[in-house]
Amino acid sequence: MRRFDELGLEVQITEMDVQIQNGTGTESERLQAQAEIYGEMLRVCQVEPNCNTLVMWGFTDAHSWIPSFTGNDDAPLIFDESYRPKPAYYELLEVLSR
């Protein structure tokens, strides 16, 4: 990110989702790891002046593109298939509240 800034380039993080299917640990541990990744990306974007956008691919696993593309169930977004917030949602709220 800083190298892009040195070059005078803006950064836009778009179409972000974080797959958990291939991770290690329990589902709960994978969801927590996912939350940490979402949170870290937002923190970096807040701190680096050349990052001006962070957009997720969607908001609910119910309409994720990943299962139809990979053939595997996954949970890459911040709300589950029943539209309940996941740990990643709460992590983003925490980062934004600082």
mmCIF file of N, CA and C in Angstrom:
data_model
loop_
_atom_site.group_PDB
_atom_site.id
_atom_site.type_symbol
_atom_site.label_atom_id
_atom_site.label_comp_id
_atom_site.label_asym_id
_atom_site.label_seq_id
_atom_site.Cartn_x
_atom_site.Cartn_y
_atom_site.Cartn_z
ATOM 1 N N MET A 1 0.833 -1.181 0.000
ATOM 2 C CA MET A 1 0.000 0.000 0.000
ATOM 3 C C MET A 1 0.884 1.253 0.000
ATOM 4 N N ARG A 2 1.910 1.218 0.833
ATOM 5 C CA ARG A 2 2.788 2.395 0.906
ATOM 6 C C ARG A 2 3.547 2.607 -0.402
ATOM 7 N N ARG A 3 3.937 1.522 -1.027
ATOM 8 C CA ARG A 3 4.640 1.660 -2.313
ATOM 9 C C ARG A 3 3.739 2.312 -3.341
ATOM 10 N N PHE A 4 2.482 1.934 -3.366
ATOM 11 C CA PHE A 4 1.540 2.582 -4.277
ATOM 12 C C PHE A 4 1.435 4.068 -3.957
ATOM 13 N N ASP A 5 1.425 4.408 -2.661
ATOM 14 C CA ASP A 5 1.370 5.812 -2.251
ATOM 15 C C ASP A 5 2.610 6.557 -2.738
ATOM 16 N N GLU A 6 3.775 5.936 -2.596
ATOM 17 C CA GLU A 6 5.020 6.553 -3.080
ATOM 18 C C GLU A 6 4.957 6.834 -4.579
ATOM 19 N N LEU A 7 4.243 6.006 -5.287
ATOM 20 C CA LEU A 7 4.088 6.184 -6.732
ATOM 21 C C LEU A 7 2.960 7.149 -7.084
ATOM 22 N N GLY A 8 2.267 7.663 -6.052
ATOM 23 C CA GLY A 8 1.170 8.593 -6.279
ATOM 24 C C GLY A 8 -0.119 7.925 -6.701
ATOM 25 N N LEU A 9 -0.253 6.643 -6.399
ATOM 26 C CA LEU A 9 -1.436 5.893 -6.823
ATOM 27 C C LEU A 9 -2.423 5.702 -5.679
ATOM 28 N N GLU A 10 -3.690 5.862 -5.981
ATOM 29 C CA GLU A 10 -4.740 5.549 -5.022
ATOM 30 C C GLU A 10 -5.009 4.048 -5.051
ATOM 31 N N VAL A 11 -5.502 3.540 -3.932
ATOM 32 C CA VAL A 11 -5.837 2.120 -3.834
ATOM 33 C C VAL A 11 -7.318 1.992 -3.521
ATOM 34 N N GLN A 12 -7.966 1.133 -4.250
ATOM 35 C CA GLN A 12 -9.360 0.793 -4.001
ATOM 36 C C GLN A 12 -9.442 -0.718 -3.840
ATOM 37 N N ILE A 13 -9.853 -1.145 -2.666
ATOM 38 C CA ILE A 13 -10.047 -2.574 -2.411
ATOM 39 C C ILE A 13 -11.491 -2.867 -2.779
ATOM 40 N N THR A 14 -11.683 -3.649 -3.820
ATOM 41 C CA THR A 14 -13.040 -3.912 -4.299
ATOM 42 C C THR A 14 -13.298 -5.412 -4.372
ATOM 43 N N GLU A 15 -14.563 -5.752 -4.327
ATOM 44 C CA GLU A 15 -15.006 -7.139 -4.480
ATOM 45 C C GLU A 15 -14.371 -8.054 -3.446
ATOM 46 N N MET A 16 -14.222 -7.549 -2.227
ATOM 47 C CA MET A 16 -13.564 -8.326 -1.179
ATOM 48 C C MET A 16 -14.515 -9.352 -0.582
ATOM 49 N N ASP A 17 -14.051 -10.543 -0.449
ATOM 50 C CA ASP A 17 -14.675 -11.559 0.387
ATOM 51 C C ASP A 17 -13.555 -12.444 0.905
ATOM 52 N N VAL A 18 -13.813 -13.132 1.996
ATOM 53 C CA VAL A 18 -12.773 -13.930 2.646
ATOM 54 C C VAL A 18 -13.305 -15.348 2.823
ATOM 55 N N GLN A 19 -12.831 -16.255 1.992
ATOM 56 C CA GLN A 19 -13.270 -17.646 2.067
ATOM 57 C C GLN A 19 -12.720 -18.313 3.325
ATOM 58 N N ILE A 20 -13.506 -19.218 3.888
ATOM 59 C CA ILE A 20 -13.058 -19.935 5.085
ATOM 60 C C ILE A 20 -13.023 -21.444 4.884
ATOM 61 N N GLN A 21 -13.572 -21.938 3.811
ATOM 62 C CA GLN A 21 -13.712 -23.379 3.604
ATOM 63 C C GLN A 21 -12.385 -24.122 3.690
ATOM 64 N N ASN A 22 -11.332 -23.545 3.154
ATOM 65 C CA ASN A 22 -10.043 -24.236 3.117
ATOM 66 C C ASN A 22 -9.156 -23.906 4.306
ATOM 67 N N GLY A 23 -9.678 -23.167 5.263
ATOM 68 C CA GLY A 23 -8.889 -22.826 6.444
ATOM 69 C C GLY A 23 -8.753 -24.008 7.389
ATOM 70 N N THR A 24 -7.975 -23.806 8.433
ATOM 71 C CA THR A 24 -7.790 -24.854 9.431
ATOM 72 C C THR A 24 -8.546 -24.489 10.693
ATOM 73 N N GLY A 25 -8.774 -25.480 11.527
ATOM 74 C CA GLY A 25 -9.467 -25.263 12.786
ATOM 75 C C GLY A 25 -10.956 -25.502 12.666
ATOM 76 N N THR A 26 -11.642 -25.244 13.757
ATOM 77 C CA THR A 26 -13.089 -25.405 13.787
ATOM 78 C C THR A 26 -13.750 -24.299 12.973
ATOM 79 N N GLU A 27 -15.022 -24.453 12.713
ATOM 80 C CA GLU A 27 -15.736 -23.402 11.992
ATOM 81 C C GLU A 27 -15.660 -22.089 12.762
ATOM 82 N N SER A 28 -15.811 -22.155 14.064
ATOM 83 C CA SER A 28 -15.727 -20.951 14.891
ATOM 84 C C SER A 28 -14.360 -20.284 14.761
ATOM 85 N N GLU A 29 -13.309 -21.080 14.752
ATOM 86 C CA GLU A 29 -11.954 -20.531 14.597
ATOM 87 C C GLU A 29 -11.753 -19.927 13.209
ATOM 88 N N ARG A 30 -12.312 -20.564 12.206
ATOM 89 C CA ARG A 30 -12.192 -20.027 10.844
ATOM 90 C C ARG A 30 -12.964 -18.723 10.699
ATOM 91 N N LEU A 31 -14.131 -18.650 11.336
ATOM 92 C CA LEU A 31 -14.903 -17.404 11.301
ATOM 93 C C LEU A 31 -14.168 -16.281 12.023
ATOM 94 N N GLN A 32 -13.487 -16.612 13.107
ATOM 95 C CA GLN A 32 -12.705 -15.599 13.821
ATOM 96 C C GLN A 32 -11.518 -15.145 12.976
ATOM 97 N N ALA A 33 -10.864 -16.070 12.307
ATOM 98 C CA ALA A 33 -9.755 -15.703 11.417
ATOM 99 C C ALA A 33 -10.254 -14.804 10.285
ATOM 100 N N GLN A 34 -11.431 -15.117 9.767
ATOM 101 C CA GLN A 34 -12.040 -14.297 8.723
ATOM 102 C C GLN A 34 -12.290 -12.884 9.247
ATOM 103 N N ALA A 35 -12.822 -12.786 10.456
ATOM 104 C CA ALA A 35 -13.090 -11.482 11.067
ATOM 105 C C ALA A 35 -11.806 -10.670 11.189
ATOM 106 N N GLU A 36 -10.734 -11.320 11.587
ATOM 107 C CA GLU A 36 -9.454 -10.626 11.741
ATOM 108 C C GLU A 36 -8.941 -10.095 10.401
ATOM 109 N N ILE A 37 -9.140 -10.855 9.341
ATOM 110 C CA ILE A 37 -8.705 -10.399 8.013
ATOM 111 C C ILE A 37 -9.523 -9.196 7.572
ATOM 112 N N TYR A 38 -10.841 -9.284 7.707
ATOM 113 C CA TYR A 38 -11.679 -8.134 7.353
ATOM 114 C C TYR A 38 -11.268 -6.906 8.164
ATOM 115 N N GLY A 39 -11.092 -7.086 9.470
ATOM 116 C CA GLY A 39 -10.721 -5.972 10.333
ATOM 117 C C GLY A 39 -9.382 -5.367 9.954
ATOM 118 N N GLU A 40 -8.408 -6.209 9.667
ATOM 119 C CA GLU A 40 -7.077 -5.706 9.303
ATOM 120 C C GLU A 40 -7.117 -4.931 7.989
ATOM 121 N N MET A 41 -7.866 -5.417 7.026
ATOM 122 C CA MET A 41 -7.973 -4.697 5.756
ATOM 123 C C MET A 41 -8.594 -3.319 5.968
ATOM 124 N N LEU A 42 -9.622 -3.243 6.806
ATOM 125 C CA LEU A 42 -10.242 -1.949 7.075
ATOM 126 C C LEU A 42 -9.287 -1.035 7.834
ATOM 127 N N ARG A 43 -8.567 -1.578 8.817
ATOM 128 C CA ARG A 43 -7.602 -0.761 9.567
ATOM 129 C C ARG A 43 -6.536 -0.186 8.637
ATOM 130 N N VAL A 44 -6.011 -1.008 7.761
ATOM 131 C CA VAL A 44 -4.996 -0.531 6.816
ATOM 132 C C VAL A 44 -5.573 0.571 5.937
ATOM 133 N N CYS A 45 -6.772 0.366 5.459
ATOM 134 C CA CYS A 45 -7.393 1.353 4.579
ATOM 135 C C CYS A 45 -7.661 2.665 5.325
ATOM 136 N N GLN A 46 -7.958 2.593 6.606
ATOM 137 C CA GLN A 46 -8.179 3.811 7.386
ATOM 138 C C GLN A 46 -6.884 4.589 7.594
ATOM 139 N N VAL A 47 -5.782 3.889 7.769
ATOM 140 C CA VAL A 47 -4.504 4.514 8.117
ATOM 141 C C VAL A 47 -3.766 5.045 6.891
ATOM 142 N N GLU A 48 -3.829 4.332 5.809
ATOM 143 C CA GLU A 48 -3.073 4.718 4.616
ATOM 144 C C GLU A 48 -3.858 5.749 3.809
ATOM 145 N N PRO A 49 -3.281 6.923 3.585
ATOM 146 C CA PRO A 49 -4.021 8.006 2.938
ATOM 147 C C PRO A 49 -4.414 7.728 1.490
ATOM 148 N N ASN A 50 -3.725 6.833 0.832
ATOM 149 C CA ASN A 50 -4.050 6.559 -0.568
ATOM 150 C C ASN A 50 -5.123 5.483 -0.735
ATOM 151 N N CYS A 51 -5.549 4.865 0.362
ATOM 152 C CA CYS A 51 -6.650 3.896 0.282
ATOM 153 C C CYS A 51 -7.955 4.656 0.472
ATOM 154 N N ASN A 52 -8.769 4.690 -0.548
ATOM 155 C CA ASN A 52 -9.999 5.476 -0.456
ATOM 156 C C ASN A 52 -11.273 4.654 -0.587
ATOM 157 N N THR A 53 -11.148 3.334 -0.742
ATOM 158 C CA THR A 53 -12.342 2.512 -0.935
ATOM 159 C C THR A 53 -12.115 1.103 -0.397
ATOM 160 N N LEU A 54 -13.122 0.579 0.288
ATOM 161 C CA LEU A 54 -13.152 -0.838 0.654
ATOM 162 C C LEU A 54 -14.578 -1.314 0.409
ATOM 163 N N VAL A 55 -14.733 -2.191 -0.558
ATOM 164 C CA VAL A 55 -16.057 -2.676 -0.952
ATOM 165 C C VAL A 55 -16.061 -4.194 -0.901
ATOM 166 N N MET A 56 -17.080 -4.759 -0.287
ATOM 167 C CA MET A 56 -17.225 -6.214 -0.269
ATOM 168 C C MET A 56 -17.998 -6.679 -1.494
ATOM 169 N N TRP A 57 -17.795 -7.938 -1.847
ATOM 170 C CA TRP A 57 -18.460 -8.524 -3.008
ATOM 171 C C TRP A 57 -19.965 -8.595 -2.785
ATOM 172 N N GLY A 58 -20.383 -8.672 -1.556
ATOM 173 C CA GLY A 58 -21.788 -8.723 -1.171
ATOM 174 C C GLY A 58 -21.860 -8.610 0.329
ATOM 175 N N PHE A 59 -23.023 -8.909 0.904
ATOM 176 C CA PHE A 59 -23.103 -8.822 2.361
ATOM 177 C C PHE A 59 -23.579 -10.107 3.015
ATOM 178 N N THR A 60 -24.224 -10.994 2.264
ATOM 179 C CA THR A 60 -24.739 -12.220 2.866
ATOM 180 C C THR A 60 -24.275 -13.456 2.100
ATOM 181 N N ASP A 61 -23.955 -14.489 2.851
ATOM 182 C CA ASP A 61 -23.555 -15.756 2.240
ATOM 183 C C ASP A 61 -24.671 -16.359 1.393
ATOM 184 N N ALA A 62 -25.905 -15.924 1.618
ATOM 185 C CA ALA A 62 -27.040 -16.455 0.860
ATOM 186 C C ALA A 62 -26.913 -16.172 -0.635
ATOM 187 N N HIS A 63 -26.192 -15.122 -0.979
ATOM 188 C CA HIS A 63 -26.081 -14.745 -2.390
ATOM 189 C C HIS A 63 -24.632 -14.650 -2.855
ATOM 190 N N SER A 64 -23.753 -15.375 -2.199
ATOM 191 C CA SER A 64 -22.341 -15.357 -2.583
ATOM 192 C C SER A 64 -22.133 -16.054 -3.926
ATOM 193 N N TRP A 65 -21.203 -15.554 -4.681
ATOM 194 C CA TRP A 65 -20.857 -16.144 -5.973
ATOM 195 C C TRP A 65 -19.976 -17.383 -5.825
ATOM 196 N N ILE A 66 -19.324 -17.533 -4.701
ATOM 197 C CA ILE A 66 -18.296 -18.563 -4.545
ATOM 198 C C ILE A 66 -18.824 -19.993 -4.694
ATOM 199 N N PRO A 67 -19.924 -20.382 -4.029
ATOM 200 C CA PRO A 67 -20.377 -21.771 -4.180
ATOM 201 C C PRO A 67 -20.668 -22.167 -5.633
ATOM 202 N N SER A 68 -21.256 -21.265 -6.398
ATOM 203 C CA SER A 68 -21.553 -21.622 -7.789
ATOM 204 C C SER A 68 -20.288 -21.663 -8.645
ATOM 205 N N PHE A 69 -19.275 -20.937 -8.245
ATOM 206 C CA PHE A 69 -18.026 -20.899 -9.009
ATOM 207 C C PHE A 69 -17.093 -22.053 -8.650
ATOM 208 N N THR A 70 -16.979 -22.346 -7.348
ATOM 209 C CA THR A 70 -16.035 -23.374 -6.900
ATOM 210 C C THR A 70 -16.674 -24.740 -6.712
ATOM 211 N N GLY A 71 -18.002 -24.761 -6.557
ATOM 212 C CA GLY A 71 -18.677 -26.016 -6.272
ATOM 213 C C GLY A 71 -18.626 -26.400 -4.804
ATOM 214 N N ASN A 72 -18.045 -25.545 -3.977
ATOM 215 C CA ASN A 72 -17.944 -25.800 -2.535
ATOM 216 C C ASN A 72 -18.782 -24.800 -1.763
ATOM 217 N N ASP A 73 -19.388 -25.288 -0.687
ATOM 218 C CA ASP A 73 -20.052 -24.353 0.214
ATOM 219 C C ASP A 73 -18.978 -23.519 0.886
ATOM 220 N N ASP A 74 -19.271 -22.286 1.122
ATOM 221 C CA ASP A 74 -18.347 -21.416 1.829
ATOM 222 C C ASP A 74 -19.164 -20.322 2.491
ATOM 223 N N ALA A 75 -18.511 -19.523 3.273
ATOM 224 C CA ALA A 75 -19.175 -18.463 4.027
ATOM 225 C C ALA A 75 -18.296 -17.217 3.999
ATOM 226 N N PRO A 76 -18.125 -16.588 2.827
ATOM 227 C CA PRO A 76 -17.114 -15.551 2.670
ATOM 228 C C PRO A 76 -17.509 -14.138 3.093
ATOM 229 N N LEU A 77 -18.770 -13.924 3.414
ATOM 230 C CA LEU A 77 -19.227 -12.555 3.656
ATOM 231 C C LEU A 77 -19.542 -12.309 5.130
ATOM 232 N N ILE A 78 -20.054 -11.134 5.468
ATOM 233 C CA ILE A 78 -20.169 -10.741 6.878
ATOM 234 C C ILE A 78 -21.512 -11.089 7.522
ATOM 235 N N PHE A 79 -22.463 -11.563 6.723
ATOM 236 C CA PHE A 79 -23.732 -12.080 7.246
ATOM 237 C C PHE A 79 -23.899 -13.508 6.739
ATOM 238 N N ASP A 80 -24.484 -14.379 7.559
ATOM 239 C CA ASP A 80 -24.661 -15.764 7.134
ATOM 240 C C ASP A 80 -25.847 -15.897 6.186
ATOM 241 N N GLU A 81 -26.179 -17.125 5.811
ATOM 242 C CA GLU A 81 -27.260 -17.361 4.851
ATOM 243 C C GLU A 81 -28.632 -16.958 5.376
ATOM 244 N N SER A 82 -28.759 -16.841 6.689
ATOM 245 C CA SER A 82 -30.019 -16.397 7.302
ATOM 246 C C SER A 82 -29.973 -14.918 7.662
ATOM 247 N N TYR A 83 -29.006 -14.207 7.119
ATOM 248 C CA TYR A 83 -28.843 -12.761 7.315
ATOM 249 C C TYR A 83 -28.475 -12.388 8.749
ATOM 250 N N ARG A 84 -27.884 -13.327 9.470
ATOM 251 C CA ARG A 84 -27.401 -13.039 10.828
ATOM 252 C C ARG A 84 -25.961 -12.555 10.736
ATOM 253 N N PRO A 85 -25.617 -11.529 11.524
ATOM 254 C CA PRO A 85 -24.237 -11.042 11.495
ATOM 255 C C PRO A 85 -23.263 -12.088 12.011
ATOM 256 N N LYS A 86 -22.117 -12.140 11.377
ATOM 257 C CA LYS A 86 -21.044 -13.059 11.758
ATOM 258 C C LYS A 86 -19.947 -12.270 12.480
ATOM 259 N N PRO A 87 -18.940 -12.947 13.030
ATOM 260 C CA PRO A 87 -17.870 -12.225 13.730
ATOM 261 C C PRO A 87 -17.228 -11.121 12.884
ATOM 262 N N ALA A 88 -17.130 -11.309 11.589
ATOM 263 C CA ALA A 88 -16.531 -10.283 10.724
ATOM 264 C C ALA A 88 -17.324 -8.984 10.778
ATOM 265 N N TYR A 89 -18.638 -9.083 10.835
ATOM 266 C CA TYR A 89 -19.479 -7.885 10.936
ATOM 267 C C TYR A 89 -19.134 -7.111 12.203
ATOM 268 N N TYR A 90 -19.060 -7.827 13.313
ATOM 269 C CA TYR A 90 -18.772 -7.169 14.589
ATOM 270 C C TYR A 90 -17.353 -6.609 14.620
ATOM 271 N N GLU A 91 -16.433 -7.279 13.958
ATOM 272 C CA GLU A 91 -15.057 -6.768 13.881
ATOM 273 C C GLU A 91 -15.019 -5.456 13.104
ATOM 274 N N LEU A 92 -15.743 -5.388 12.006
ATOM 275 C CA LEU A 92 -15.790 -4.147 11.236
ATOM 276 C C LEU A 92 -16.410 -3.022 12.057
ATOM 277 N N LEU A 93 -17.468 -3.328 12.798
ATOM 278 C CA LEU A 93 -18.068 -2.312 13.674
ATOM 279 C C LEU A 93 -17.064 -1.813 14.701
ATOM 280 N N GLU A 94 -16.317 -2.736 15.279
ATOM 281 C CA GLU A 94 -15.310 -2.369 16.280
ATOM 282 C C GLU A 94 -14.257 -1.447 15.678
ATOM 283 N N VAL A 95 -13.772 -1.786 14.513
ATOM 284 C CA VAL A 95 -12.753 -0.954 13.855
ATOM 285 C C VAL A 95 -13.322 0.425 13.542
ATOM 286 N N LEU A 96 -14.537 0.474 13.048
ATOM 287 C CA LEU A 96 -15.150 1.759 12.695
ATOM 288 C C LEU A 96 -15.457 2.622 13.912
ATOM 289 N N SER A 97 -15.637 2.005 15.067
ATOM 290 C CA SER A 97 -15.991 2.773 16.271
ATOM 291 C C SER A 97 -14.777 3.426 16.929
ATOM 292 N N ARG A 98 -13.587 3.102 16.488
ATOM 293 C CA ARG A 98 -12.368 3.684 17.088
ATOM 294 C C ARG A 98 -12.073 5.047 16.541
#
